[in-house]
mmCIF file of C-alpha atoms in Angstrom:
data_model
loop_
_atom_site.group_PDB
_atom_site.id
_atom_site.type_symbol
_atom_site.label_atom_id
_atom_site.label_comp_id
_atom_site.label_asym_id
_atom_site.label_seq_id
_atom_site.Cartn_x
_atom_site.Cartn_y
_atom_site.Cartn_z
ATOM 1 C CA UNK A 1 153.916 87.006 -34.628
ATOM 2 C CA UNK A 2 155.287 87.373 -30.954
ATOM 3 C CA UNK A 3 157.619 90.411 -31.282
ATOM 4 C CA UNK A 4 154.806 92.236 -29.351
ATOM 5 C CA UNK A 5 154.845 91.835 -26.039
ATOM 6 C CA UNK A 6 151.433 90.706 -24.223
ATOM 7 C CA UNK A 7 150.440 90.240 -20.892
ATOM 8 C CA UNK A 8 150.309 86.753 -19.448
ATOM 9 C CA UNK A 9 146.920 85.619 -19.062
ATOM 10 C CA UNK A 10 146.965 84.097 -14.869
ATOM 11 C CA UNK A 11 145.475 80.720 -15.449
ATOM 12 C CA UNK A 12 145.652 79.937 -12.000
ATOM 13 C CA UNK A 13 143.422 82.611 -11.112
ATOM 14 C CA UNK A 14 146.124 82.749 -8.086
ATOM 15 C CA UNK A 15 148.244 86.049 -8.454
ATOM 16 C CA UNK A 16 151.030 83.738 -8.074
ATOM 17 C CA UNK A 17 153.489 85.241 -10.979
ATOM 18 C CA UNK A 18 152.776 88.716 -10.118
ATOM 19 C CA UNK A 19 153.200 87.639 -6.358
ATOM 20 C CA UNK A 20 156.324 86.354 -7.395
ATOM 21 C CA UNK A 21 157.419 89.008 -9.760
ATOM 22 C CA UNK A 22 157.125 92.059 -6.880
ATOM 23 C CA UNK A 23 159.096 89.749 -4.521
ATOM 24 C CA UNK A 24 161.865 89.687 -7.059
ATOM 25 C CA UNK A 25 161.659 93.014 -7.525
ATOM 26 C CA UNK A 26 161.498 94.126 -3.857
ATOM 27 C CA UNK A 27 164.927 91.614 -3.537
ATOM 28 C CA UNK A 28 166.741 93.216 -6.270
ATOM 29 C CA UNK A 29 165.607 96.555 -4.530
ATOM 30 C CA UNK A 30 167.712 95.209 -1.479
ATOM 31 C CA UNK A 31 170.248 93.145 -2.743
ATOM 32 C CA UNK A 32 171.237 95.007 -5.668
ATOM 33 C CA UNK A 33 171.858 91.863 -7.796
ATOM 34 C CA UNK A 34 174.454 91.203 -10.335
ATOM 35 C CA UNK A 35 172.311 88.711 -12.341
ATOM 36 C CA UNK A 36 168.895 89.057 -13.935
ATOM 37 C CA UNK A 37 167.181 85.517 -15.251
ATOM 38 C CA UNK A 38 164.281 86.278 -17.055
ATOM 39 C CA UNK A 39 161.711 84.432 -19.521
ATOM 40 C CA UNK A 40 159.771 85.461 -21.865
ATOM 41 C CA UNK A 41 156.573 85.639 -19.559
ATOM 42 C CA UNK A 42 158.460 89.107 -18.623
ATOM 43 C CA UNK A 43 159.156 90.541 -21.566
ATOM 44 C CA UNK A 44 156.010 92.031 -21.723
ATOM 45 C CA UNK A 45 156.833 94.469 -18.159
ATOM 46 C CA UNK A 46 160.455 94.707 -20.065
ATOM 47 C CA UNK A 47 158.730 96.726 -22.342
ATOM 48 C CA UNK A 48 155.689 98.195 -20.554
ATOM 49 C CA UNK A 49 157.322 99.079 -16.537
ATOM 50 C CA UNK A 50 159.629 101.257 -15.488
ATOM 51 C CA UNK A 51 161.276 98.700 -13.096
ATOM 52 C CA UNK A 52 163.734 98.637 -15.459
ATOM 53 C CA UNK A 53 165.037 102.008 -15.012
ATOM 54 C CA UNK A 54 165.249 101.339 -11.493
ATOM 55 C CA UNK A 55 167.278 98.494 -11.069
ATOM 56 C CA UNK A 56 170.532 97.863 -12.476
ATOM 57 C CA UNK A 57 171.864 94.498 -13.604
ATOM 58 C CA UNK A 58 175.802 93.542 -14.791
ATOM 59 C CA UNK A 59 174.473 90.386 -16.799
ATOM 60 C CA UNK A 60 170.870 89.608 -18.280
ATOM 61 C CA UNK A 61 170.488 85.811 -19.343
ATOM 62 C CA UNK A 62 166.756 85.287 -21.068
ATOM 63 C CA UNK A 63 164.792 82.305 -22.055
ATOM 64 C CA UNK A 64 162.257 82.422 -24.643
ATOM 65 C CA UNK A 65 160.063 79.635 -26.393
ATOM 66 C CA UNK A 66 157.997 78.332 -24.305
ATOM 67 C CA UNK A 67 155.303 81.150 -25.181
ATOM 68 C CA UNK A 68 156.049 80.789 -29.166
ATOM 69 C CA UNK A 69 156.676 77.488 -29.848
ATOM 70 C CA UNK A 70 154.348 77.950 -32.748
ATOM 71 C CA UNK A 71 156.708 80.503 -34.206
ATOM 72 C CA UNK A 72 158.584 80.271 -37.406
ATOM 73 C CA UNK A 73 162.444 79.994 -37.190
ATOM 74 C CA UNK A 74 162.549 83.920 -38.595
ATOM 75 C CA UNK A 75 159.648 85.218 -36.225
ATOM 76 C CA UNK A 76 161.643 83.555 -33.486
ATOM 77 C CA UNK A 77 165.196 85.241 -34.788
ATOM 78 C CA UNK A 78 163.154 88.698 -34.927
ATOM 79 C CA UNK A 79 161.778 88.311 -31.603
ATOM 80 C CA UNK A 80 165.051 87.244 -30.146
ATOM 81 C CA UNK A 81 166.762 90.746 -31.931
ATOM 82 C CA UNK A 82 164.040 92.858 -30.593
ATOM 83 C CA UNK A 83 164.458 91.576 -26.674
ATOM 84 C CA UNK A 84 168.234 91.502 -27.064
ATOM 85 C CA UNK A 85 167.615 95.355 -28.684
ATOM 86 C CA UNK A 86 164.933 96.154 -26.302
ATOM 87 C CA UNK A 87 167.584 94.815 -22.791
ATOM 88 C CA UNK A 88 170.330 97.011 -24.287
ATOM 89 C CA UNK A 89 167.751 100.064 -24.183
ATOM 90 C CA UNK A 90 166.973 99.382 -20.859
ATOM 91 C CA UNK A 91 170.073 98.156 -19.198
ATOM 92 C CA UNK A 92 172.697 99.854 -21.213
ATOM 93 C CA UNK A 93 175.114 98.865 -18.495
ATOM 94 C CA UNK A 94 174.524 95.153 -18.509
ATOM 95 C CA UNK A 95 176.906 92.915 -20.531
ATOM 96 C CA UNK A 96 174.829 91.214 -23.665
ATOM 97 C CA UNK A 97 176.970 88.673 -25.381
ATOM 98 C CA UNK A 98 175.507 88.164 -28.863
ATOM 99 C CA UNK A 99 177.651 86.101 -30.595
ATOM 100 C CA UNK A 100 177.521 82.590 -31.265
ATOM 101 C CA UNK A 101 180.888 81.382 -30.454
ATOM 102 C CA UNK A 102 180.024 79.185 -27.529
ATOM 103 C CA UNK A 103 177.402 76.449 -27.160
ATOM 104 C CA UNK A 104 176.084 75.195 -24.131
ATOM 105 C CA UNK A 105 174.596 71.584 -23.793
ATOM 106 C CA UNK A 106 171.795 72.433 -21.133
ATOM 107 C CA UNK A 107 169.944 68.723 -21.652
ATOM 108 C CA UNK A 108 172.629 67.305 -18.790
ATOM 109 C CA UNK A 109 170.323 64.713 -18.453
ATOM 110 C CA UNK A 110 166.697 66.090 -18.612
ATOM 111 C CA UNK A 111 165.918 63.853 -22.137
ATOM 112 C CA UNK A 112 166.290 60.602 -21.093
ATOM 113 C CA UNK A 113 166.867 57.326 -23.350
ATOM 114 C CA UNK A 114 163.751 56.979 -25.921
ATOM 115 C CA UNK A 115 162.948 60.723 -25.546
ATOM 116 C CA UNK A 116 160.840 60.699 -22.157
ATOM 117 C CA UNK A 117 161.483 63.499 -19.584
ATOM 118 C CA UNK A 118 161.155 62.582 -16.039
ATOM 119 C CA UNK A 119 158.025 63.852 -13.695
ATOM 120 C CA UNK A 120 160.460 64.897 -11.480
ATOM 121 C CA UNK A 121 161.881 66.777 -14.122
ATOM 122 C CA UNK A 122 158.527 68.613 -15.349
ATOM 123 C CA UNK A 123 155.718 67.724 -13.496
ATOM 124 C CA UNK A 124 153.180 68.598 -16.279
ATOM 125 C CA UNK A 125 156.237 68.193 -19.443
ATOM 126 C CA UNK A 126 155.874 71.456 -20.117
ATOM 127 C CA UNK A 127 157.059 73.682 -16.706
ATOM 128 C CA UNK A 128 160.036 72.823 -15.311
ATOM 129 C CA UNK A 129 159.967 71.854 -11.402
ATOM 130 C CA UNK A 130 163.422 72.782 -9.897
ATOM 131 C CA UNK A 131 165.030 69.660 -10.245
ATOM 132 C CA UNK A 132 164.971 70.331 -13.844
ATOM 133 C CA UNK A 133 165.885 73.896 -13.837
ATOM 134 C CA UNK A 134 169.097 72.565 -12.098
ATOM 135 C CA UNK A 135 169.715 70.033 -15.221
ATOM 136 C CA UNK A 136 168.638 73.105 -17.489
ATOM 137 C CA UNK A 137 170.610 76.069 -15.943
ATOM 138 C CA UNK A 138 173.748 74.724 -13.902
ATOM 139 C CA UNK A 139 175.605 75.022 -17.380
ATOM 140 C CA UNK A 140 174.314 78.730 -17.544
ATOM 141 C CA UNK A 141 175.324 79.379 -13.909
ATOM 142 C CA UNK A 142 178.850 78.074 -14.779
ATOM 143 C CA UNK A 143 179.099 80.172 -17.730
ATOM 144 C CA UNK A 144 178.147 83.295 -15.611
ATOM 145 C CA UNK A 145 180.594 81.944 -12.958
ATOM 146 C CA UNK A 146 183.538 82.366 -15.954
ATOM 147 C CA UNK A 147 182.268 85.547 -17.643
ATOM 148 C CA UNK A 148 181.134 87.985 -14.662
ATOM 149 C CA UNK A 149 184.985 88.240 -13.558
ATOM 150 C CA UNK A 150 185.532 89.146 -17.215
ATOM 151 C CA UNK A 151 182.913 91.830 -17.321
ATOM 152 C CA UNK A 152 184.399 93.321 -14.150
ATOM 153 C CA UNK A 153 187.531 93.850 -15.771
ATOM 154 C CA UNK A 154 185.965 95.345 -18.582
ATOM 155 C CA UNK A 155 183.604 97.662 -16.567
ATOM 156 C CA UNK A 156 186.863 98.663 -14.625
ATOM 157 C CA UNK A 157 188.652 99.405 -18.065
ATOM 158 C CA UNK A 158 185.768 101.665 -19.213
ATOM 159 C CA UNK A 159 185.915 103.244 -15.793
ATOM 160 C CA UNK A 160 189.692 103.908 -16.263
ATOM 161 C CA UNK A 161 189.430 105.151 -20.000
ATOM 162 C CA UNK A 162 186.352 107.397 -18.706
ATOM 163 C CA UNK A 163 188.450 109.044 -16.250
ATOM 164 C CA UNK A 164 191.030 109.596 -18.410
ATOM 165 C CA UNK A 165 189.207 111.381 -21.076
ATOM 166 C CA UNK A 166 187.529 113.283 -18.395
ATOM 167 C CA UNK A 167 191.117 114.168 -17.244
ATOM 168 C CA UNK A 168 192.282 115.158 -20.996
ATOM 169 C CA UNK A 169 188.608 117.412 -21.511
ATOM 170 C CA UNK A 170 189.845 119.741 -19.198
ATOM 171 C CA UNK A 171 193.645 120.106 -21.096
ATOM 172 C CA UNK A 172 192.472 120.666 -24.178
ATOM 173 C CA UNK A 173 189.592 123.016 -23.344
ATOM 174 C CA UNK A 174 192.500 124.887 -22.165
ATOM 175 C CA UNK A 175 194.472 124.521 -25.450
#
C-alpha cells in the first residue's frame, strides 16, 4: 500500500529532481506564489520537510498515479484522503476543493485515434514532455483561472468576519 510516503529512488543518478525541487523552492521563497502543482514524487517531503511551514500557498492542485498504478481502487481512495488530509495540515490556508461536482476532460487530445499517444506527447509513454503537460493541464490552469478570484473573495470574507469578532471580543469582555 502507498499511503506511506517514500523517497524517490534518482534513477538518473543526476540530482536532477532534487536540483529541481530547491529551485522551486528558492522561487516560491521569492515570488511568494499563489499556486502549488505537485505530484506524488513530493508527497514524500510533504510529509517529511518543513518547507511546508515555510511557504504559503492559496491553491494546491496534486497529481498522483503514476507511482501506484498497481494500487487497488480503495488503496488509491485512502491514499488520495490521506494527502488531501495531510495538505490541509500543512497549508491550512490553502483552498482544497473536495467535492466531486465538476469534471475536467484533461485528454484534449493526448489519446489519439486507436489509443496511441504521440512521442511528442511522452517521449518514453510514461513522462510527459511539455507538450503534453499543456494537453494535460491547460484545463486545470483554466479552472484555477475561474476559482482563485473566488477564493479571494472568500479569504476577504473570513478576513472581514475575523475582524469583526475580534471587534465584538472586546464588548462583551466588557459586559
Amino acid at each position: 500500500m502507498t499511503i506511506l510516503a517514500n523517497k524517490s529512488e534518482d534513477y538518473e543518478e543526476d540530482g536532477r529532481w532534487l536540483s529541481l525541487h530547491e529551485r522551486f523552492v528558492s522561487e516560491a521563497r521569492k515570488y511568494e506564489p499563489e499556486v502549488l502543482w505537485i505530484g506524488d514524487y513530493a508527497i514524500y517531503h510533504l510529509v517529511n520537510s518543513d518547507i511546508w511551514n515555510r511557504i504559503s500557498f492559496k491553491f494546491i492542485v496534486f497529481m498522483i498515479g503514476s507511482n501506484n498504478h498497481g494500487d487497488s481502487d480503495d488503496q488509491s481512495a485512502a491514499c488520495i484522503n490521506t494527502i488531501c488530509a495531510l495538505i490541509t495540515d500543512k497549508q491550512t490556508q490553502a483552498y482544497l476543493k473536495r467535492s466531486r461536482d465538476q469534471f475536467l476532460n484533461s485528454d484534449s487530445g493526448l489519446v489519439r485515434p486507436y489509443v496511441t499517444i504521440s512521442h511528442h506527447d511522452m517521449f518514453d509513454y510514461f513522462h510527459l514532455r511539455q507538450k503534453g503537460y499543456e494537453k494535460v493541464f491547460d484545463p486545470v490552469y483554466d479552472l484555477l483561472l475561474q476559482t482563485l478570484p473566488k477564493v479571494k473573495v472568500e479569504q476577504k470574507e473570513r478576513r472581514k468576519r475575523a475582524l469583526n469578532v475580534q471587534h465584538m471580543l472586546p464588548m462583551s469582555f466588557y459586559l
